[in-house]
PDB file of C-alpha atoms in Angstrom:
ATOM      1  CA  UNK A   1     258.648 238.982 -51.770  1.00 64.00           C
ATOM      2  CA  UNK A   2     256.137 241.121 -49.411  1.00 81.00           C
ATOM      3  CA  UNK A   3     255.642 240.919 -46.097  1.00 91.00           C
ATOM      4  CA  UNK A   4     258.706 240.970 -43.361  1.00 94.00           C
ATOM      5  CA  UNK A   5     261.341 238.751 -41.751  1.00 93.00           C
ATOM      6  CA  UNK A   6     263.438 239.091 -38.998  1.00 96.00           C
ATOM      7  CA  UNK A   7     266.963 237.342 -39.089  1.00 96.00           C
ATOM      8  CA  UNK A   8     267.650 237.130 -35.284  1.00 96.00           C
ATOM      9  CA  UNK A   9     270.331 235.029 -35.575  1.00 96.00           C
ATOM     10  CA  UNK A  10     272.833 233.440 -38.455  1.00 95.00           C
ATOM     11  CA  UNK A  11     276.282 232.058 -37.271  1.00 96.00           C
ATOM     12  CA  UNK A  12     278.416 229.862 -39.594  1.00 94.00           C
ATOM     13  CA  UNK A  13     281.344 228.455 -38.350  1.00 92.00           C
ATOM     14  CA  UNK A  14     283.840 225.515 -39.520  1.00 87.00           C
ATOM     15  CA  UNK A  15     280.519 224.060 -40.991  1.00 84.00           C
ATOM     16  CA  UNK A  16     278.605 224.378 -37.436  1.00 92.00           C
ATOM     17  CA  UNK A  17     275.486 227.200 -38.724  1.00 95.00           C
ATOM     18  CA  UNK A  18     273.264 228.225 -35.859  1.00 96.00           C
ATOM     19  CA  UNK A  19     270.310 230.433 -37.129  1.00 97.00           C
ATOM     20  CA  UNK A  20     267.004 231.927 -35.479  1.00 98.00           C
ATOM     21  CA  UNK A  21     264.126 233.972 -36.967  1.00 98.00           C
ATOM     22  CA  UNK A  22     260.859 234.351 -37.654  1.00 98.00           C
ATOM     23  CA  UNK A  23     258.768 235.769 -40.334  1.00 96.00           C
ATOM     24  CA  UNK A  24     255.053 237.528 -41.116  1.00 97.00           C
ATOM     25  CA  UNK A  25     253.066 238.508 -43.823  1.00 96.00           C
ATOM     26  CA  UNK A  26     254.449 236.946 -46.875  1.00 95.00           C
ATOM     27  CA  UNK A  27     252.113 235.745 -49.547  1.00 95.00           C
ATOM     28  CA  UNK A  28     252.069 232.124 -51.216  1.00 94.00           C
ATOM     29  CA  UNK A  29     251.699 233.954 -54.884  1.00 92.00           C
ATOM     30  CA  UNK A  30     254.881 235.805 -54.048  1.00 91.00           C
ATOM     31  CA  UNK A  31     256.982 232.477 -52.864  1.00 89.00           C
ATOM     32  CA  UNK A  32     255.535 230.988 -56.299  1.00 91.00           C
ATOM     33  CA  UNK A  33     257.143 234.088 -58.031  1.00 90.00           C
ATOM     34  CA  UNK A  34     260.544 234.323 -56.164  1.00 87.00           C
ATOM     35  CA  UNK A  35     260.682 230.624 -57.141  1.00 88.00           C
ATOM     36  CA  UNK A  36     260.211 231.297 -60.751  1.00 91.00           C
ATOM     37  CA  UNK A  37     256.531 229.257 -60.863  1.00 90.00           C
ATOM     38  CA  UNK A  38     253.065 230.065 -61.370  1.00 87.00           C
ATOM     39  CA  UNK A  39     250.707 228.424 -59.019  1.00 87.00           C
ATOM     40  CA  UNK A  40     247.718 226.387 -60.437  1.00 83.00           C
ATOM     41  CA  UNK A  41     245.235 228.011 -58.315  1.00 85.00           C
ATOM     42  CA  UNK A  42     244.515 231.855 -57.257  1.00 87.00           C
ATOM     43  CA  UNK A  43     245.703 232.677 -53.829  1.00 92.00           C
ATOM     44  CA  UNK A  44     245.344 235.312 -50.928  1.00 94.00           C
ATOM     45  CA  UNK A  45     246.967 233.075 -49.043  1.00 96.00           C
ATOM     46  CA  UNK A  46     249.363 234.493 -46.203  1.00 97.00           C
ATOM     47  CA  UNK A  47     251.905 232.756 -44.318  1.00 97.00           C
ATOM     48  CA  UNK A  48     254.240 233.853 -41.083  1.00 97.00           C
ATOM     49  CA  UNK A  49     255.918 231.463 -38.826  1.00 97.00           C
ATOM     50  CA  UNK A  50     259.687 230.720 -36.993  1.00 98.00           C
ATOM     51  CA  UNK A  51     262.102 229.209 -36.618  1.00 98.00           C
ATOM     52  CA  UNK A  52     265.498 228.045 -34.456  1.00 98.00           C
ATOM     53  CA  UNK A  53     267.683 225.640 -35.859  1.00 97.00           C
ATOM     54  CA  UNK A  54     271.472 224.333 -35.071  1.00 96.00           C
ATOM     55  CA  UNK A  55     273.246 221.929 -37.069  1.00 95.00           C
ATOM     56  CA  UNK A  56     276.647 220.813 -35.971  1.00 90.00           C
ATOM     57  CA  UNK A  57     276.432 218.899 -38.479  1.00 87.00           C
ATOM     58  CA  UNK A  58     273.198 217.212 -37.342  1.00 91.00           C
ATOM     59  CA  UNK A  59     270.600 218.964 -37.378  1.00 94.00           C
ATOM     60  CA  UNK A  60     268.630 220.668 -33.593  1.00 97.00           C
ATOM     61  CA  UNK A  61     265.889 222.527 -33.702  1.00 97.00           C
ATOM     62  CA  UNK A  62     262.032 223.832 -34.236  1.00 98.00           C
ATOM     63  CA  UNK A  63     260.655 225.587 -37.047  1.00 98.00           C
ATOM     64  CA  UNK A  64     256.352 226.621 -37.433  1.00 98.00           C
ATOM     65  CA  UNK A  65     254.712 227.407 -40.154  1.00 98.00           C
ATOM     66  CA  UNK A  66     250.684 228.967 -40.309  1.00 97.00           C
ATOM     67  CA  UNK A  67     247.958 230.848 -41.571  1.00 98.00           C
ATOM     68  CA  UNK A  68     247.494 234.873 -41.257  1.00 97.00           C
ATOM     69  CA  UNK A  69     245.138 235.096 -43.461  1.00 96.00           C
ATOM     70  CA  UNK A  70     243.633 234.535 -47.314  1.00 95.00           C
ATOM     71  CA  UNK A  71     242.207 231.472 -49.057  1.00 94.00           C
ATOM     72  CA  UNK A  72     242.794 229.850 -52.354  1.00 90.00           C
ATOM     73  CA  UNK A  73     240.264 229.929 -55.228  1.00 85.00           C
ATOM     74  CA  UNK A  74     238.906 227.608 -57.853  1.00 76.00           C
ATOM     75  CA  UNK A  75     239.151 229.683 -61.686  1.00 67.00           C
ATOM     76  CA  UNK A  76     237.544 233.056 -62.277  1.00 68.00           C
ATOM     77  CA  UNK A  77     235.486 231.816 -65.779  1.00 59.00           C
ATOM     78  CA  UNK A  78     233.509 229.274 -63.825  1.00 58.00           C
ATOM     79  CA  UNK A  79     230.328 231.852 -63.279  1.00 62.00           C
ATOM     80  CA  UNK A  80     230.772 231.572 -59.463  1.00 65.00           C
ATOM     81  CA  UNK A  81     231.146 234.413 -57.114  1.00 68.00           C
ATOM     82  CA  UNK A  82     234.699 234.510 -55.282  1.00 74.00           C
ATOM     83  CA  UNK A  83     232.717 232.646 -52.116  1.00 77.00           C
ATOM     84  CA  UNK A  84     232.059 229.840 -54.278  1.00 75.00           C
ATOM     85  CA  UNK A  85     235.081 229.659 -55.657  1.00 78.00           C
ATOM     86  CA  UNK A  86     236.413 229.578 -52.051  1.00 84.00           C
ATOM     87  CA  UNK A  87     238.191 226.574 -50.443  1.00 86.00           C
ATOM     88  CA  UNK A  88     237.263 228.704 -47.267  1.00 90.00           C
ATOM     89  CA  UNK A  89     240.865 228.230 -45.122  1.00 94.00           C
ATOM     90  CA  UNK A  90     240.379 228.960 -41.639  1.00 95.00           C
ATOM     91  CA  UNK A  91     243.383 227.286 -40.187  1.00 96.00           C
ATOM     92  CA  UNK A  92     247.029 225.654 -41.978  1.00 97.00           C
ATOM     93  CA  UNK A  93     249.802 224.921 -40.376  1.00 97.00           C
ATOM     94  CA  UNK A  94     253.280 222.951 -40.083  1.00 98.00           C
ATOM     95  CA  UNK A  95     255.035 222.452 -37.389  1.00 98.00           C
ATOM     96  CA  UNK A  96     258.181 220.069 -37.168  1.00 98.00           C
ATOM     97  CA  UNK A  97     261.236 219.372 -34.724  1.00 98.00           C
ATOM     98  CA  UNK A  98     264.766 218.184 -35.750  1.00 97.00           C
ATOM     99  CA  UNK A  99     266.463 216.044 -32.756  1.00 97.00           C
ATOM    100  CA  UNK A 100     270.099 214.634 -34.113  1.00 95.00           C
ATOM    101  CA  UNK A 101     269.515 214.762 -37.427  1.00 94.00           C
ATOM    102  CA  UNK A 102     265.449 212.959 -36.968  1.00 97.00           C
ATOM    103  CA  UNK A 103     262.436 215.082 -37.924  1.00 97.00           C
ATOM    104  CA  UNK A 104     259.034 214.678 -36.595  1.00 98.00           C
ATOM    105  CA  UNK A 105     256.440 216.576 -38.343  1.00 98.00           C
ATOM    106  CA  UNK A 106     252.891 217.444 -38.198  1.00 98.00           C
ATOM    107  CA  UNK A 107     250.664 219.995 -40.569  1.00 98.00           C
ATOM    108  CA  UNK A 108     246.856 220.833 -40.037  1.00 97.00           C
ATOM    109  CA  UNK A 109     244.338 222.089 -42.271  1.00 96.00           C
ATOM    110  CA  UNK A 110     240.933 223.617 -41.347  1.00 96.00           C
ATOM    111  CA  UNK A 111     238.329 224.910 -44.304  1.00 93.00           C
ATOM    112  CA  UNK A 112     234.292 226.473 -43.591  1.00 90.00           C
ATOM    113  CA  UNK A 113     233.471 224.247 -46.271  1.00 83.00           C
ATOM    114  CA  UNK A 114     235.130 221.612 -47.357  1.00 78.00           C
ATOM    115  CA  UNK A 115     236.711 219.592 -43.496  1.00 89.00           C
ATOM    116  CA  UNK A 116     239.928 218.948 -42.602  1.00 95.00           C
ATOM    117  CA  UNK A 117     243.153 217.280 -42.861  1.00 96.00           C
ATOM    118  CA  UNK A 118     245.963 216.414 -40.450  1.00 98.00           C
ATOM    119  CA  UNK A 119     248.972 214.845 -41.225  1.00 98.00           C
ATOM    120  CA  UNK A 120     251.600 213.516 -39.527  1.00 98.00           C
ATOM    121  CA  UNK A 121     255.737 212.546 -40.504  1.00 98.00           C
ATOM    122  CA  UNK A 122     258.466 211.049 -39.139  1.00 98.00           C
ATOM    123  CA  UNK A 123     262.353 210.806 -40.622  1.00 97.00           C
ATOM    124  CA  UNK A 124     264.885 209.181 -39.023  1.00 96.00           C
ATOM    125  CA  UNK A 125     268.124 210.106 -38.560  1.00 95.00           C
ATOM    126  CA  UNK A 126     270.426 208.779 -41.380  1.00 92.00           C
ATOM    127  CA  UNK A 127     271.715 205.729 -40.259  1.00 91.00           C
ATOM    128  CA  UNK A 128     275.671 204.913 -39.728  1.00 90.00           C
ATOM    129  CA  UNK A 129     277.198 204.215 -42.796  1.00 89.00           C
ATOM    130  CA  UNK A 130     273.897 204.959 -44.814  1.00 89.00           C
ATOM    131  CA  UNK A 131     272.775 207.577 -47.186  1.00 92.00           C
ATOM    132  CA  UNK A 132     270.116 209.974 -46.277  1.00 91.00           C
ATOM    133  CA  UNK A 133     268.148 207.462 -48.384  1.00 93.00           C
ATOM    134  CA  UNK A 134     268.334 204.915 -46.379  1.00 95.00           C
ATOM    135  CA  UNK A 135     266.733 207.130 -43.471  1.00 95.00           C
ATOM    136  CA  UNK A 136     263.357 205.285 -41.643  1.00 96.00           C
ATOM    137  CA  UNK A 137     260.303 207.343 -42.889  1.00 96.00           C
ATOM    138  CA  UNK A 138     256.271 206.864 -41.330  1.00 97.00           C
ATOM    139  CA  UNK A 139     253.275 209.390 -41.459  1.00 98.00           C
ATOM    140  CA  UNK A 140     249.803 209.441 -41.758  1.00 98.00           C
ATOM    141  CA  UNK A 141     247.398 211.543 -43.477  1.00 98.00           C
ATOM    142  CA  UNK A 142     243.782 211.528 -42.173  1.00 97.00           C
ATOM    143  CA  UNK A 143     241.195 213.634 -44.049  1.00 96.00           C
ATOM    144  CA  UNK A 144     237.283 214.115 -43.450  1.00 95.00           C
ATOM    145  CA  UNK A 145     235.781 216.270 -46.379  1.00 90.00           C
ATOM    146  CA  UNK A 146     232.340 216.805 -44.927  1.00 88.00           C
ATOM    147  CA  UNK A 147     231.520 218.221 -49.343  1.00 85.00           C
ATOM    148  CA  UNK A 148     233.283 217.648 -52.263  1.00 84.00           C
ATOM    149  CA  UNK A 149     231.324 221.083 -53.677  1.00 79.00           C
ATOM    150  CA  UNK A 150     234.817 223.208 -53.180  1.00 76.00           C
ATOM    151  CA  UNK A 151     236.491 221.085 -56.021  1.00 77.00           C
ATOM    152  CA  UNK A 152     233.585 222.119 -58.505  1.00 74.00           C
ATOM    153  CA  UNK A 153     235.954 224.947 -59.664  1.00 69.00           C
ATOM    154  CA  UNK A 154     238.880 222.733 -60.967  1.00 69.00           C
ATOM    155  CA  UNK A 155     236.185 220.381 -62.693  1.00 69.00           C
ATOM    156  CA  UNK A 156     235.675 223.361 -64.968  1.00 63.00           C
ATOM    157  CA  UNK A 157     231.846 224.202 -66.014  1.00 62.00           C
ATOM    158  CA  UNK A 158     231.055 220.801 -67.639  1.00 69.00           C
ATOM    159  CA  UNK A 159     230.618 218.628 -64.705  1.00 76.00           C
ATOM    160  CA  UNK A 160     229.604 219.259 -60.830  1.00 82.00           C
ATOM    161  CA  UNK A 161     230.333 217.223 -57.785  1.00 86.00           C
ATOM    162  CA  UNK A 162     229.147 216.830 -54.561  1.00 88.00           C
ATOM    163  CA  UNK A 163     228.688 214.286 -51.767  1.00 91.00           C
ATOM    164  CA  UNK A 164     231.650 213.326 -48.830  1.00 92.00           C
ATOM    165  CA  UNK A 165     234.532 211.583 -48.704  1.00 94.00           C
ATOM    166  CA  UNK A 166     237.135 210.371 -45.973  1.00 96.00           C
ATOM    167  CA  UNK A 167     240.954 209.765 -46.111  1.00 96.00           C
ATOM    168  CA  UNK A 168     242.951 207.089 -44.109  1.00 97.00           C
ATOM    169  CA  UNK A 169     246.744 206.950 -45.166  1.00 98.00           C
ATOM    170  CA  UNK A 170     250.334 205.855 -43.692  1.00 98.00           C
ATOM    171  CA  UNK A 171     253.184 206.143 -45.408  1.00 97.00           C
ATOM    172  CA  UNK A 172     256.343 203.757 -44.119  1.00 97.00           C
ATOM    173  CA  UNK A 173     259.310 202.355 -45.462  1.00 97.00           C
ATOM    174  CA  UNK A 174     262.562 204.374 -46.628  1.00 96.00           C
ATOM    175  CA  UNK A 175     263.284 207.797 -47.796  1.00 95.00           C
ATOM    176  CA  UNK A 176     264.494 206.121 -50.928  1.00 95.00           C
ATOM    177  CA  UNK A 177     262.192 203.051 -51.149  1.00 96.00           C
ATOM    178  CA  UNK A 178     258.516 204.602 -49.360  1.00 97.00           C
ATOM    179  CA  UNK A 179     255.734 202.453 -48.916  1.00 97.00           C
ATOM    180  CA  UNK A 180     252.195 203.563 -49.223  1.00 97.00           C
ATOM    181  CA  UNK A 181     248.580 202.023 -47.606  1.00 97.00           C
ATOM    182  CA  UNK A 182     245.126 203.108 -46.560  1.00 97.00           C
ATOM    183  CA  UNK A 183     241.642 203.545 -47.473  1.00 97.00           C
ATOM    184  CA  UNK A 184     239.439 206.089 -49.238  1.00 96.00           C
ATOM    185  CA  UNK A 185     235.417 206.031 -48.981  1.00 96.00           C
ATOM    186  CA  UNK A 186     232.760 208.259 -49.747  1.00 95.00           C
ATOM    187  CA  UNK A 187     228.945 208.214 -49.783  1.00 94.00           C
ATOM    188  CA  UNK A 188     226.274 210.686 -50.835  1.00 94.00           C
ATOM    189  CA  UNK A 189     228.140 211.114 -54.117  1.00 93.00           C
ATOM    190  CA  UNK A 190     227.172 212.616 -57.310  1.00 91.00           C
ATOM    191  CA  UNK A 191     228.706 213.483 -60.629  1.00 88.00           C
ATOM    192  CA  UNK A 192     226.980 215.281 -63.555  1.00 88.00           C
ATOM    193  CA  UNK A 193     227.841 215.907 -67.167  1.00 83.00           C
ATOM    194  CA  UNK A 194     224.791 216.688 -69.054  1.00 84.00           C
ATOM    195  CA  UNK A 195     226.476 217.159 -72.415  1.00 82.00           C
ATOM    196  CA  UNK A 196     227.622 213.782 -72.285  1.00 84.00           C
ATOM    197  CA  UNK A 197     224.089 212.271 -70.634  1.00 88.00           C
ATOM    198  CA  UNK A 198     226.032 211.192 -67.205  1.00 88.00           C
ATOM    199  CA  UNK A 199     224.108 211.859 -64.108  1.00 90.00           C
ATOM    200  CA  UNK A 200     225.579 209.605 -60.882  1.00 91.00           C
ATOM    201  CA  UNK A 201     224.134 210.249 -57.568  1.00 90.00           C
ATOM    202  CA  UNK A 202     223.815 209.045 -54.369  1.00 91.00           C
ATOM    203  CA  UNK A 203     226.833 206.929 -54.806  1.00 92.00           C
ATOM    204  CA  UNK A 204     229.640 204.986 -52.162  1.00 94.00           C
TER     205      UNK A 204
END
């Protein structure tokens, strides 16, 4: 798959598996492959990360994922240079903890161009007698995309996009029943398909 890992640690025994590592250098594209699935964008993208993990049998532990390096791009037969077809990544990560079984989760992402995203998630431990299923679930997702311009290469060349938009989500309920809420807003927006005489702008 590329890049490097280092197994520090792997123990199994009577079911109890206690495991440490960490990893560097291995490309998105080459997860997608090893995984036997082509991803719907082009990627440079470059991940490393740890982690340290116990479960006997519920689950201890810290595991990271983030950024080295690389971006993702929109399609090549747009007539845009690669910076344009640039999401411009400058920071992505996940981080989470296990603590008897409950996870609590976060993930960041940072662009030049386009704002950011954080995200946040929380999984119970499976209750007595329950199914993982059954297991409490919350997050939130909070997104401020200061241009919509970096989505102009999945629109393909008969539209183009622009103005800003903001994300407020939570996420609750079950594992097995989730509930969803929030809000989405944007101003400043425009959408344009000539062939088809549609020209919005300055939209909310």
């Amino acid at each position: 798959a590329e890049g490097h890992a280092d197994i520090e640690r792997f123990g199994l025994d009577a079911g109890r598996i206690d495991t440490r590592g960490s990893f560097t250098g291995v490309p998105v594209a080459a997860l997608a492959r090893l995984a036997g699935s082509t991803l719907p964008f082009e990627s440079t993208l470059v991940l490393g990360g740890d982690w340290n993990l116990l479960a006997a049998p519920r689950l201890n532990g810290a595991f990271a994922v983030e950024r080295e390096r690389g971006d993702i791009y929109g399609a090549k037969d747009m007539g845009l240079d690669e910076l344009e077809r640039a999401v411009g990544i400058t920071g992505l990560g996940l981080r989470g903890r296990f603590v008897d079984g409950a996870l609590d989760a976060d993930a960041s992402l940072r662009t030049s161009r386009g704002g950011s995203a954080d995200a946040k998630l929380a999984v119970a431990a499976t209750p007595p007698g329950g199914t993982p299923g059954d297991a409490a679930l919350r997050g939130t997702l909070r997104a401020d995309l200061t241009s919509l311009r970096p989505f102009q290469p999945w629109l393909g060349t008969a539209a183009a996009i622009d103005g800003r938009a903001g994300l407020d989500a939570s996420i609750g309920g079950t594992l097995a029943r989730p509930s969803y809420s929030g809000a989405l807003t944007g101003d400043a927006l425009r959408l344009a398909v000539p062939q088809h005489g549609v020209q919005f702008q300055d939209g909310r």
